[in-house]
Amino acid sequence: MPAHQSRSRTRDRNNVLNRPEFISLNQPLARSSAELRSSSRRHSAQAGQFKQPQSQQEPQQQPQQQQNGNTRDRKDSAQQQPEEDCMQLNPSFKGIAYNSLLAIDICMSKRMGVCAFKTSSWGSVRSMVTLLAMTGHGVVWIGGTLICLTRSSTLAGQEVLVNLLLALILDIMTVAGVQKLMKRKGPLEVSPGFLDYISMDMYAFPAAHASRATMVSKFLLNHLVLAVPLRILLVLWAFLMGISRILQGRHHITDVMCGFALGFLHYKLVEMVWLSSNACQTLISIWTFSWSPFFN
């Protein structure tokens, strides 16, 4: 054995780092297989991202741009919407109050329709209520006014009767027009009668009988000299006329109330355009001349 080999061995033995407890410090750290796999995956993914062409990156950016454009359009449309559309989900106090009053009106009107049918709770007095309602028909009042006009011999009486006839025609035409426009049905399914079809009283709003009774009672109280009991009976008749239509199930409570108000307006309008005695005589002469060939 050469001398230099023996010297190197003795040097290695004397080195402290060559001892068994310090051998791990001289060797590099060995990575586990899991760490090696994860690092290799990361490097491959990064490499794939750098190598991805621009033509493949653009389709991924287009859906994002479309989503951004849709959100912008929604914001613009929400800002451009009118206040009425935005308030549909938040109704106003007026709308809530109107719907509540309408529901109360319908409920109470249905409960008060106790004479609508023969099988109703007050079916025994249905004939009396129907007779009371008959006294408020427009056909009855127009026919009675024409009969009284043909038999009247005084100028003052003819003046009052002609203006009453015109007021009745105005009431019938106005109520029929409003009913045709509104087309509100009654609280109960009650078919109109024969006289209702003639006077064009086929819908509920406004109540034609209530309007006519108010106008006629106010007209007679102002132009006829009546005793106090007759005045009270006339006012009571007008009030019961509206109640009878509710009991028959033909009108709501609000229909009758609006009918009372409309009848009062008709009376005021007739008083404003009151025809004089000369104008009434002219109309009577025209009417008698047009009908004279049929009576001669």
PDB file of C-alpha atoms in Angstrom:
ATOM      1  CA  MET A   1       0.000   0.000   0.000  1.00  0.00           C
ATOM      2  CA  PRO A   2       1.476   3.351  -0.948  1.00  0.00           C
ATOM      3  CA  ALA A   3       2.147   5.947   1.655  1.00  0.00           C
ATOM      4  CA  HIS A   4      -0.214   8.666   0.221  1.00  0.00           C
ATOM      5  CA  GLN A   5      -3.289   6.385   0.408  1.00  0.00           C
ATOM      6  CA  SER A   6      -2.710   5.628   4.064  1.00  0.00           C
ATOM      7  CA  ARG A   7      -2.308   9.336   4.735  1.00  0.00           C
ATOM      8  CA  SER A   8      -5.689  10.185   2.997  1.00  0.00           C
ATOM      9  CA  ARG A   9      -7.512   7.542   5.002  1.00  0.00           C
ATOM     10  CA  THR A  10      -6.162   8.813   8.283  1.00  0.00           C
ATOM     11  CA  ARG A  11      -7.170  12.383   7.209  1.00  0.00           C
ATOM     12  CA  ASP A  12     -10.728  11.218   6.481  1.00  0.00           C
ATOM     13  CA  ARG A  13     -11.000   9.504   9.823  1.00  0.00           C
ATOM     14  CA  ASN A  14      -9.843  12.597  11.658  1.00  0.00           C
ATOM     15  CA  ASN A  15     -12.442  14.799   9.770  1.00  0.00           C
ATOM     16  CA  VAL A  16     -15.438  15.491  12.016  1.00  0.00           C
ATOM     17  CA  LEU A  17     -17.949  15.788   9.133  1.00  0.00           C
ATOM     18  CA  ASN A  18     -17.230  12.179   8.149  1.00  0.00           C
ATOM     19  CA  ARG A  19     -18.756  10.867  11.328  1.00  0.00           C
ATOM     20  CA  PRO A  20     -22.090   9.011  10.987  1.00  0.00           C
ATOM     21  CA  GLU A  21     -24.121  11.707  12.787  1.00  0.00           C
ATOM     22  CA  PHE A  22     -22.906  14.437  10.400  1.00  0.00           C
ATOM     23  CA  ILE A  23     -23.118  12.542   7.102  1.00  0.00           C
ATOM     24  CA  SER A  24     -26.613  13.986   6.267  1.00  0.00           C
ATOM     25  CA  LEU A  25     -25.191  17.518   6.279  1.00  0.00           C
ATOM     26  CA  ASN A  26     -22.840  16.733   3.439  1.00  0.00           C
ATOM     27  CA  GLN A  27     -25.531  15.151   1.152  1.00  0.00           C
ATOM     28  CA  PRO A  28     -28.134  17.215  -0.814  1.00  0.00           C
ATOM     29  CA  LEU A  29     -31.815  17.054   0.313  1.00  0.00           C
ATOM     30  CA  ALA A  30     -33.765  14.411  -1.594  1.00  0.00           C
ATOM     31  CA  ARG A  31     -37.242  15.582  -2.827  1.00  0.00           C
ATOM     32  CA  SER A  32     -40.160  13.299  -2.491  1.00  0.00           C
ATOM     33  CA  SER A  33     -41.904  11.922  -5.563  1.00  0.00           C
ATOM     34  CA  ALA A  34     -45.093  13.891  -4.844  1.00  0.00           C
ATOM     35  CA  GLU A  35     -43.260  17.193  -4.817  1.00  0.00           C
ATOM     36  CA  LEU A  36     -41.564  16.313  -8.046  1.00  0.00           C
ATOM     37  CA  ARG A  37     -44.895  15.532  -9.716  1.00  0.00           C
ATOM     38  CA  SER A  38     -46.538  18.742  -8.553  1.00  0.00           C
ATOM     39  CA  SER A  39     -43.611  20.866  -9.690  1.00  0.00           C
ATOM     40  CA  SER A  40     -43.612  19.179 -13.085  1.00  0.00           C
ATOM     41  CA  ARG A  41     -47.353  19.883 -13.470  1.00  0.00           C
ATOM     42  CA  ARG A  42     -46.865  23.532 -12.629  1.00  0.00           C
ATOM     43  CA  HIS A  43     -44.087  23.902 -15.174  1.00  0.00           C
ATOM     44  CA  SER A  44     -46.180  22.177 -17.858  1.00  0.00           C
ATOM     45  CA  ALA A  45     -49.221  24.372 -17.148  1.00  0.00           C
ATOM     46  CA  GLN A  46     -47.148  27.543 -17.328  1.00  0.00           C
ATOM     47  CA  ALA A  47     -45.585  26.385 -20.520  1.00  0.00           C
ATOM     48  CA  GLY A  48     -49.020  25.633 -21.990  1.00  0.00           C
ATOM     49  CA  GLN A  49     -50.280  29.088 -21.111  1.00  0.00           C
ATOM     50  CA  PHE A  50     -47.327  30.774 -22.749  1.00  0.00           C
ATOM     51  CA  LYS A  51     -47.666  28.592 -25.815  1.00  0.00           C
ATOM     52  CA  GLN A  52     -51.452  29.129 -26.193  1.00  0.00           C
ATOM     53  CA  PRO A  53     -52.053  31.098 -29.398  1.00  0.00           C
ATOM     54  CA  GLN A  54     -53.953  34.358 -29.457  1.00  0.00           C
ATOM     55  CA  SER A  55     -56.684  32.910 -31.667  1.00  0.00           C
ATOM     56  CA  GLN A  56     -57.728  30.580 -28.843  1.00  0.00           C
ATOM     57  CA  GLN A  57     -57.682  33.355 -26.203  1.00  0.00           C
ATOM     58  CA  GLU A  58     -60.094  35.599 -28.121  1.00  0.00           C
ATOM     59  CA  PRO A  59     -63.158  33.255 -27.891  1.00  0.00           C
ATOM     60  CA  GLN A  60     -62.721  33.175 -24.125  1.00  0.00           C
ATOM     61  CA  GLN A  61     -62.729  36.973 -23.943  1.00  0.00           C
ATOM     62  CA  GLN A  62     -65.859  37.360 -26.133  1.00  0.00           C
ATOM     63  CA  PRO A  63     -68.369  35.841 -23.623  1.00  0.00           C
ATOM     64  CA  GLN A  64     -67.015  38.147 -20.935  1.00  0.00           C
ATOM     65  CA  GLN A  65     -67.478  41.162 -23.194  1.00  0.00           C
ATOM     66  CA  GLN A  66     -71.034  40.053 -24.011  1.00  0.00           C
ATOM     67  CA  GLN A  67     -71.874  39.716 -20.329  1.00  0.00           C
ATOM     68  CA  ASN A  68     -70.493  43.177 -19.644  1.00  0.00           C
ATOM     69  CA  GLY A  69     -72.560  44.595 -22.523  1.00  0.00           C
ATOM     70  CA  ASN A  70     -75.754  42.925 -21.263  1.00  0.00           C
ATOM     71  CA  THR A  71     -75.275  44.338 -17.772  1.00  0.00           C
ATOM     72  CA  ARG A  72     -74.716  47.815 -19.225  1.00  0.00           C
ATOM     73  CA  ASP A  73     -77.898  47.529 -21.331  1.00  0.00           C
ATOM     74  CA  ARG A  74     -79.917  46.482 -18.292  1.00  0.00           C
ATOM     75  CA  LYS A  75     -78.629  49.428 -16.296  1.00  0.00           C
ATOM     76  CA  ASP A  76     -79.430  51.832 -19.148  1.00  0.00           C
ATOM     77  CA  SER A  77     -82.954  50.413 -19.581  1.00  0.00           C
ATOM     78  CA  ALA A  78     -83.595  50.612 -15.849  1.00  0.00           C
ATOM     79  CA  GLN A  79     -82.502  54.242 -15.844  1.00  0.00           C
ATOM     80  CA  GLN A  80     -84.641  55.068 -18.909  1.00  0.00           C
ATOM     81  CA  GLN A  81     -87.839  53.414 -17.564  1.00  0.00           C
ATOM     82  CA  PRO A  82     -90.642  55.861 -16.688  1.00  0.00           C
ATOM     83  CA  GLU A  83     -91.692  56.316 -13.106  1.00  0.00           C
ATOM     84  CA  GLU A  84     -95.035  54.599 -13.713  1.00  0.00           C
ATOM     85  CA  ASP A  85     -93.362  51.337 -14.695  1.00  0.00           C
ATOM     86  CA  CYS A  86     -90.978  51.531 -11.769  1.00  0.00           C
ATOM     87  CA  MET A  87     -93.841  52.063  -9.317  1.00  0.00           C
ATOM     88  CA  GLN A  88     -95.837  48.985 -10.341  1.00  0.00           C
ATOM     89  CA  LEU A  89     -94.290  46.882  -7.601  1.00  0.00           C
ATOM     90  CA  ASN A  90     -94.717  49.730  -5.078  1.00  0.00           C
ATOM     91  CA  PRO A  91     -98.338  50.906  -5.383  1.00  0.00           C
ATOM     92  CA  SER A  92     -99.179  54.352  -4.091  1.00  0.00           C
ATOM     93  CA  PHE A  93    -101.424  55.127  -1.166  1.00  0.00           C
ATOM     94  CA  LYS A  94    -104.161  56.278  -3.520  1.00  0.00           C
ATOM     95  CA  GLY A  95    -104.127  52.970  -5.378  1.00  0.00           C
ATOM     96  CA  ILE A  96    -104.287  50.946  -2.168  1.00  0.00           C
ATOM     97  CA  ALA A  97    -107.139  53.096  -0.829  1.00  0.00           C
ATOM     98  CA  TYR A  98    -109.057  52.850  -4.115  1.00  0.00           C
ATOM     99  CA  ASN A  99    -108.754  49.055  -4.282  1.00  0.00           C
ATOM    100  CA  SER A 100    -109.767  48.716  -0.630  1.00  0.00           C
ATOM    101  CA  LEU A 101    -112.864  50.891  -1.070  1.00  0.00           C
ATOM    102  CA  LEU A 102    -113.782  49.016  -4.240  1.00  0.00           C
ATOM    103  CA  ALA A 103    -113.564  45.672  -2.445  1.00  0.00           C
ATOM    104  CA  ILE A 104    -115.698  46.969   0.426  1.00  0.00           C
ATOM    105  CA  ASP A 105    -118.260  48.323  -2.035  1.00  0.00           C
ATOM    106  CA  ILE A 106    -118.574  45.003  -3.851  1.00  0.00           C
ATOM    107  CA  CYS A 107    -118.819  42.981  -0.634  1.00  0.00           C
ATOM    108  CA  MET A 108    -121.465  45.201   0.961  1.00  0.00           C
ATOM    109  CA  SER A 109    -123.475  45.432  -2.261  1.00  0.00           C
ATOM    110  CA  LYS A 110    -123.624  41.647  -2.566  1.00  0.00           C
ATOM    111  CA  ARG A 111    -124.772  41.331   1.035  1.00  0.00           C
ATOM    112  CA  MET A 112    -127.487  43.939   0.526  1.00  0.00           C
ATOM    113  CA  GLY A 113    -128.889  42.183  -2.565  1.00  0.00           C
ATOM    114  CA  VAL A 114    -131.481  40.338  -0.469  1.00  0.00           C
ATOM    115  CA  CYS A 115    -134.322  40.732  -3.018  1.00  0.00           C
ATOM    116  CA  ALA A 116    -132.433  39.748  -6.153  1.00  0.00           C
ATOM    117  CA  PHE A 117    -134.137  36.359  -6.535  1.00  0.00           C
ATOM    118  CA  LYS A 118    -137.216  34.632  -5.226  1.00  0.00           C
ATOM    119  CA  THR A 119    -135.021  32.307  -3.197  1.00  0.00           C
ATOM    120  CA  SER A 120    -133.224  35.209  -1.495  1.00  0.00           C
ATOM    121  CA  SER A 121    -133.582  35.947   2.206  1.00  0.00           C
ATOM    122  CA  TRP A 122    -136.093  38.742   1.503  1.00  0.00           C
ATOM    123  CA  GLY A 123    -137.686  37.076  -1.494  1.00  0.00           C
ATOM    124  CA  SER A 124    -141.169  37.538  -0.019  1.00  0.00           C
ATOM    125  CA  VAL A 125    -140.996  41.338  -0.459  1.00  0.00           C
ATOM    126  CA  ARG A 126    -139.415  41.175  -3.876  1.00  0.00           C
ATOM    127  CA  SER A 127    -142.655  42.117  -5.637  1.00  0.00           C
ATOM    128  CA  MET A 128    -143.014  45.278  -3.538  1.00  0.00           C
ATOM    129  CA  VAL A 129    -139.438  46.320  -4.215  1.00  0.00           C
ATOM    130  CA  THR A 130    -139.944  45.684  -7.943  1.00  0.00           C
ATOM    131  CA  LEU A 131    -143.097  47.816  -7.909  1.00  0.00           C
ATOM    132  CA  LEU A 132    -141.210  50.630  -6.193  1.00  0.00           C
ATOM    133  CA  ALA A 133    -138.462  50.430  -8.792  1.00  0.00           C
ATOM    134  CA  MET A 134    -141.072  50.527 -11.548  1.00  0.00           C
ATOM    135  CA  THR A 135    -142.066  54.057 -10.507  1.00  0.00           C
ATOM    136  CA  GLY A 136    -138.573  55.276 -11.413  1.00  0.00           C
ATOM    137  CA  HIS A 137    -138.342  53.951 -14.975  1.00  0.00           C
ATOM    138  CA  GLY A 138    -137.684  56.512 -17.660  1.00  0.00           C
ATOM    139  CA  VAL A 139    -140.365  55.102 -19.942  1.00  0.00           C
ATOM    140  CA  VAL A 140    -142.992  55.549 -17.227  1.00  0.00           C
ATOM    141  CA  TRP A 141    -141.989  59.138 -16.536  1.00  0.00           C
ATOM    142  CA  ILE A 142    -141.747  60.155 -20.194  1.00  0.00           C
ATOM    143  CA  GLY A 143    -145.111  58.566 -20.946  1.00  0.00           C
ATOM    144  CA  GLY A 144    -146.748  60.244 -17.950  1.00  0.00           C
ATOM    145  CA  THR A 145    -145.238  63.623 -18.855  1.00  0.00           C
ATOM    146  CA  LEU A 146    -146.541  63.383 -22.426  1.00  0.00           C
ATOM    147  CA  ILE A 147    -150.021  62.507 -21.207  1.00  0.00           C
ATOM    148  CA  CYS A 148    -150.036  65.429 -18.772  1.00  0.00           C
ATOM    149  CA  LEU A 149    -148.723  67.743 -21.524  1.00  0.00           C
ATOM    150  CA  THR A 150    -151.547  66.846 -23.900  1.00  0.00           C
ATOM    151  CA  ARG A 151    -154.132  67.500 -21.175  1.00  0.00           C
ATOM    152  CA  SER A 152    -152.621  70.702 -19.822  1.00  0.00           C
ATOM    153  CA  SER A 153    -154.372  73.908 -20.810  1.00  0.00           C
ATOM    154  CA  THR A 154    -152.271  76.553 -19.055  1.00  0.00           C
ATOM    155  CA  LEU A 155    -149.106  78.114 -20.402  1.00  0.00           C
ATOM    156  CA  ALA A 156    -147.293  77.801 -17.075  1.00  0.00           C
ATOM    157  CA  GLY A 157    -148.129  74.107 -16.799  1.00  0.00           C
ATOM    158  CA  GLN A 158    -147.018  73.447 -20.364  1.00  0.00           C
ATOM    159  CA  GLU A 159    -143.775  75.322 -19.724  1.00  0.00           C
ATOM    160  CA  VAL A 160    -142.983  73.172 -16.690  1.00  0.00           C
ATOM    161  CA  LEU A 161    -143.925  69.934 -18.448  1.00  0.00           C
ATOM    162  CA  VAL A 162    -141.857  70.683 -21.569  1.00  0.00           C
ATOM    163  CA  ASN A 163    -138.780  71.424 -19.500  1.00  0.00           C
ATOM    164  CA  LEU A 164    -139.404  68.291 -17.440  1.00  0.00           C
ATOM    165  CA  LEU A 165    -139.647  66.253 -20.640  1.00  0.00           C
ATOM    166  CA  LEU A 166    -136.355  67.660 -21.898  1.00  0.00           C
ATOM    167  CA  ALA A 167    -134.749  66.965 -18.523  1.00  0.00           C
ATOM    168  CA  LEU A 168    -135.914  63.332 -18.654  1.00  0.00           C
ATOM    169  CA  ILE A 169    -134.518  62.888 -22.174  1.00  0.00           C
ATOM    170  CA  LEU A 170    -131.222  64.464 -21.091  1.00  0.00           C
ATOM    171  CA  ASP A 171    -131.035  62.143 -18.089  1.00  0.00           C
ATOM    172  CA  ILE A 172    -131.721  59.011 -20.125  1.00  0.00           C
ATOM    173  CA  MET A 173    -129.203  59.859 -22.854  1.00  0.00           C
ATOM    174  CA  THR A 174    -126.445  60.905 -20.453  1.00  0.00           C
ATOM    175  CA  VAL A 175    -126.791  57.866 -18.187  1.00  0.00           C
ATOM    176  CA  ALA A 176    -126.981  55.500 -21.162  1.00  0.00           C
ATOM    177  CA  GLY A 177    -123.809  57.004 -22.633  1.00  0.00           C
ATOM    178  CA  VAL A 178    -121.864  56.731 -19.374  1.00  0.00           C
ATOM    179  CA  GLN A 179    -123.082  53.164 -18.830  1.00  0.00           C
ATOM    180  CA  LYS A 180    -122.051  52.196 -22.344  1.00  0.00           C
ATOM    181  CA  LEU A 181    -118.638  53.730 -21.732  1.00  0.00           C
ATOM    182  CA  MET A 182    -117.993  52.148 -18.321  1.00  0.00           C
ATOM    183  CA  LYS A 183    -119.772  48.785 -18.888  1.00  0.00           C
ATOM    184  CA  ARG A 184    -119.716  47.934 -15.191  1.00  0.00           C
ATOM    185  CA  LYS A 185    -121.844  44.947 -14.281  1.00  0.00           C
ATOM    186  CA  GLY A 186    -123.956  44.671 -11.167  1.00  0.00           C
ATOM    187  CA  PRO A 187    -122.900  42.840  -8.017  1.00  0.00           C
ATOM    188  CA  LEU A 188    -125.227  39.925  -8.821  1.00  0.00           C
ATOM    189  CA  GLU A 189    -126.037  38.239 -12.114  1.00  0.00           C
ATOM    190  CA  VAL A 190    -129.494  39.777 -12.603  1.00  0.00           C
ATOM    191  CA  SER A 191    -130.702  40.135 -16.178  1.00  0.00           C
ATOM    192  CA  PRO A 192    -132.314  43.493 -17.084  1.00  0.00           C
ATOM    193  CA  GLY A 193    -136.041  43.669 -17.703  1.00  0.00           C
ATOM    194  CA  PHE A 194    -138.030  44.746 -20.739  1.00  0.00           C
ATOM    195  CA  LEU A 195    -138.324  48.361 -19.645  1.00  0.00           C
ATOM    196  CA  ASP A 196    -134.604  48.428 -18.897  1.00  0.00           C
ATOM    197  CA  TYR A 197    -133.827  47.547 -22.513  1.00  0.00           C
ATOM    198  CA  ILE A 198    -136.187  50.264 -23.767  1.00  0.00           C
ATOM    199  CA  SER A 199    -134.658  52.929 -21.533  1.00  0.00           C
ATOM    200  CA  MET A 200    -131.119  51.600 -22.293  1.00  0.00           C
ATOM    201  CA  ASP A 201    -130.487  50.861 -18.619  1.00  0.00           C
ATOM    202  CA  MET A 202    -128.404  47.691 -19.025  1.00  0.00           C
ATOM    203  CA  TYR A 203    -125.300  48.362 -16.927  1.00  0.00           C
ATOM    204  CA  ALA A 204    -124.677  49.289 -13.306  1.00  0.00           C
ATOM    205  CA  PHE A 205    -122.683  52.528 -13.292  1.00  0.00           C
ATOM    206  CA  PRO A 206    -124.243  55.004 -12.763  1.00  0.00           C
ATOM    207  CA  ALA A 207    -127.661  54.042 -11.369  1.00  0.00           C
ATOM    208  CA  ALA A 208    -130.248  55.438 -13.784  1.00  0.00           C
ATOM    209  CA  HIS A 209    -133.156  55.158 -11.342  1.00  0.00           C
ATOM    210  CA  ALA A 210    -131.258  57.056  -8.641  1.00  0.00           C
ATOM    211  CA  SER A 211    -130.259  59.791 -11.087  1.00  0.00           C
ATOM    212  CA  ARG A 212    -133.792  60.149 -12.435  1.00  0.00           C
ATOM    213  CA  ALA A 213    -135.415  60.121  -8.995  1.00  0.00           C
ATOM    214  CA  THR A 214    -133.066  62.829  -7.714  1.00  0.00           C
ATOM    215  CA  MET A 215    -133.589  65.023 -10.739  1.00  0.00           C
ATOM    216  CA  VAL A 216    -137.390  64.639 -10.747  1.00  0.00           C
ATOM    217  CA  SER A 217    -137.799  65.157  -7.004  1.00  0.00           C
ATOM    218  CA  LYS A 218    -135.624  68.280  -7.053  1.00  0.00           C
ATOM    219  CA  PHE A 219    -137.469  69.566 -10.123  1.00  0.00           C
ATOM    220  CA  LEU A 220    -140.926  69.062  -8.610  1.00  0.00           C
ATOM    221  CA  LEU A 221    -139.941  70.537  -5.260  1.00  0.00           C
ATOM    222  CA  ASN A 222    -138.759  73.691  -6.983  1.00  0.00           C
ATOM    223  CA  HIS A 223    -141.581  74.186  -9.496  1.00  0.00           C
ATOM    224  CA  LEU A 224    -144.653  72.802  -7.742  1.00  0.00           C
ATOM    225  CA  VAL A 225    -146.387  74.055  -4.650  1.00  0.00           C
ATOM    226  CA  LEU A 226    -146.625  70.993  -2.393  1.00  0.00           C
ATOM    227  CA  ALA A 227    -147.522  70.492   1.227  1.00  0.00           C
ATOM    228  CA  VAL A 228    -144.853  69.545   3.717  1.00  0.00           C
ATOM    229  CA  PRO A 229    -145.925  65.841   3.949  1.00  0.00           C
ATOM    230  CA  LEU A 230    -145.783  65.553   0.167  1.00  0.00           C
ATOM    231  CA  ARG A 231    -142.330  67.093   0.123  1.00  0.00           C
ATOM    232  CA  ILE A 232    -141.125  64.610   2.714  1.00  0.00           C
ATOM    233  CA  LEU A 233    -142.659  61.720   0.769  1.00  0.00           C
ATOM    234  CA  LEU A 234    -141.024  62.933  -2.446  1.00  0.00           C
ATOM    235  CA  VAL A 235    -137.565  63.052  -0.851  1.00  0.00           C
ATOM    236  CA  LEU A 236    -138.151  59.659   0.781  1.00  0.00           C
ATOM    237  CA  TRP A 237    -139.265  58.214  -2.549  1.00  0.00           C
ATOM    238  CA  ALA A 238    -136.040  59.361  -4.227  1.00  0.00           C
ATOM    239  CA  PHE A 239    -133.941  57.816  -1.456  1.00  0.00           C
ATOM    240  CA  LEU A 240    -135.847  54.511  -1.466  1.00  0.00           C
ATOM    241  CA  MET A 241    -135.562  54.367  -5.240  1.00  0.00           C
ATOM    242  CA  GLY A 242    -131.785  54.031  -4.969  1.00  0.00           C
ATOM    243  CA  ILE A 243    -132.010  51.553  -2.094  1.00  0.00           C
ATOM    244  CA  SER A 244    -134.440  49.373  -4.040  1.00  0.00           C
ATOM    245  CA  ARG A 245    -131.961  48.959  -6.879  1.00  0.00           C
ATOM    246  CA  ILE A 246    -129.303  47.804  -4.421  1.00  0.00           C
ATOM    247  CA  LEU A 247    -131.751  45.328  -2.842  1.00  0.00           C
ATOM    248  CA  GLN A 248    -132.504  43.940  -6.296  1.00  0.00           C
ATOM    249  CA  GLY A 249    -128.794  43.318  -6.910  1.00  0.00           C
ATOM    250  CA  ARG A 250    -128.716  45.593  -9.959  1.00  0.00           C
ATOM    251  CA  HIS A 251    -126.359  48.288  -8.658  1.00  0.00           C
ATOM    252  CA  HIS A 252    -123.510  48.782  -6.216  1.00  0.00           C
ATOM    253  CA  ILE A 253    -123.635  51.318  -3.442  1.00  0.00           C
ATOM    254  CA  THR A 254    -121.219  53.587  -5.303  1.00  0.00           C
ATOM    255  CA  ASP A 255    -123.379  53.342  -8.441  1.00  0.00           C
ATOM    256  CA  VAL A 256    -126.383  54.692  -6.534  1.00  0.00           C
ATOM    257  CA  MET A 257    -124.355  57.455  -4.889  1.00  0.00           C
ATOM    258  CA  CYS A 258    -122.974  58.563  -8.246  1.00  0.00           C
ATOM    259  CA  GLY A 259    -126.507  58.399  -9.645  1.00  0.00           C
ATOM    260  CA  PHE A 260    -127.730  60.795  -6.941  1.00  0.00           C
ATOM    261  CA  ALA A 261    -124.903  63.213  -7.767  1.00  0.00           C
ATOM    262  CA  LEU A 262    -125.526  62.963 -11.519  1.00  0.00           C
ATOM    263  CA  GLY A 263    -129.247  63.631 -11.074  1.00  0.00           C
ATOM    264  CA  PHE A 264    -128.479  66.765  -9.093  1.00  0.00           C
ATOM    265  CA  LEU A 265    -126.151  67.946 -11.882  1.00  0.00           C
ATOM    266  CA  HIS A 266    -128.906  67.316 -14.452  1.00  0.00           C
ATOM    267  CA  TYR A 267    -131.301  69.457 -12.441  1.00  0.00           C
ATOM    268  CA  LYS A 268    -128.749  72.281 -12.261  1.00  0.00           C
ATOM    269  CA  LEU A 269    -128.137  72.057 -16.008  1.00  0.00           C
ATOM    270  CA  VAL A 270    -131.866  72.194 -16.821  1.00  0.00           C
ATOM    271  CA  GLU A 271    -132.281  75.229 -14.602  1.00  0.00           C
ATOM    272  CA  MET A 272    -129.429  76.964 -16.426  1.00  0.00           C
ATOM    273  CA  VAL A 273    -130.920  76.337 -19.906  1.00  0.00           C
ATOM    274  CA  TRP A 274    -134.545  76.741 -18.868  1.00  0.00           C
ATOM    275  CA  LEU A 275    -136.825  77.242 -21.870  1.00  0.00           C
ATOM    276  CA  SER A 276    -139.207  80.137 -21.763  1.00  0.00           C
ATOM    277  CA  SER A 277    -142.932  79.911 -22.352  1.00  0.00           C
ATOM    278  CA  ASN A 278    -142.623  81.125 -25.963  1.00  0.00           C
ATOM    279  CA  ALA A 279    -139.957  78.517 -26.759  1.00  0.00           C
ATOM    280  CA  CYS A 280    -142.125  75.823 -25.205  1.00  0.00           C
ATOM    281  CA  GLN A 281    -145.151  76.892 -27.250  1.00  0.00           C
ATOM    282  CA  THR A 282    -143.034  76.781 -30.398  1.00  0.00           C
ATOM    283  CA  LEU A 283    -141.957  73.228 -29.631  1.00  0.00           C
ATOM    284  CA  ILE A 284    -145.533  72.204 -28.860  1.00  0.00           C
ATOM    285  CA  SER A 285    -146.759  73.667 -32.111  1.00  0.00           C
ATOM    286  CA  ILE A 286    -144.059  71.860 -34.082  1.00  0.00           C
ATOM    287  CA  TRP A 287    -144.902  68.604 -32.329  1.00  0.00           C
ATOM    288  CA  THR A 288    -148.658  68.958 -32.881  1.00  0.00           C
ATOM    289  CA  PHE A 289    -148.116  69.939 -36.540  1.00  0.00           C
ATOM    290  CA  SER A 290    -145.936  66.886 -37.183  1.00  0.00           C
ATOM    291  CA  TRP A 291    -148.431  64.556 -35.518  1.00  0.00           C
ATOM    292  CA  SER A 292    -151.663  66.202 -36.715  1.00  0.00           C
ATOM    293  CA  PRO A 293    -151.898  64.194 -39.976  1.00  0.00           C
ATOM    294  CA  PHE A 294    -152.002  60.979 -37.992  1.00  0.00           C
ATOM    295  CA  PHE A 295    -154.949  62.170 -35.851  1.00  0.00           C
ATOM    296  CA  ASN A 296    -157.025  63.820 -38.652  1.00  0.00           C
TER     297      ASN A 296
END
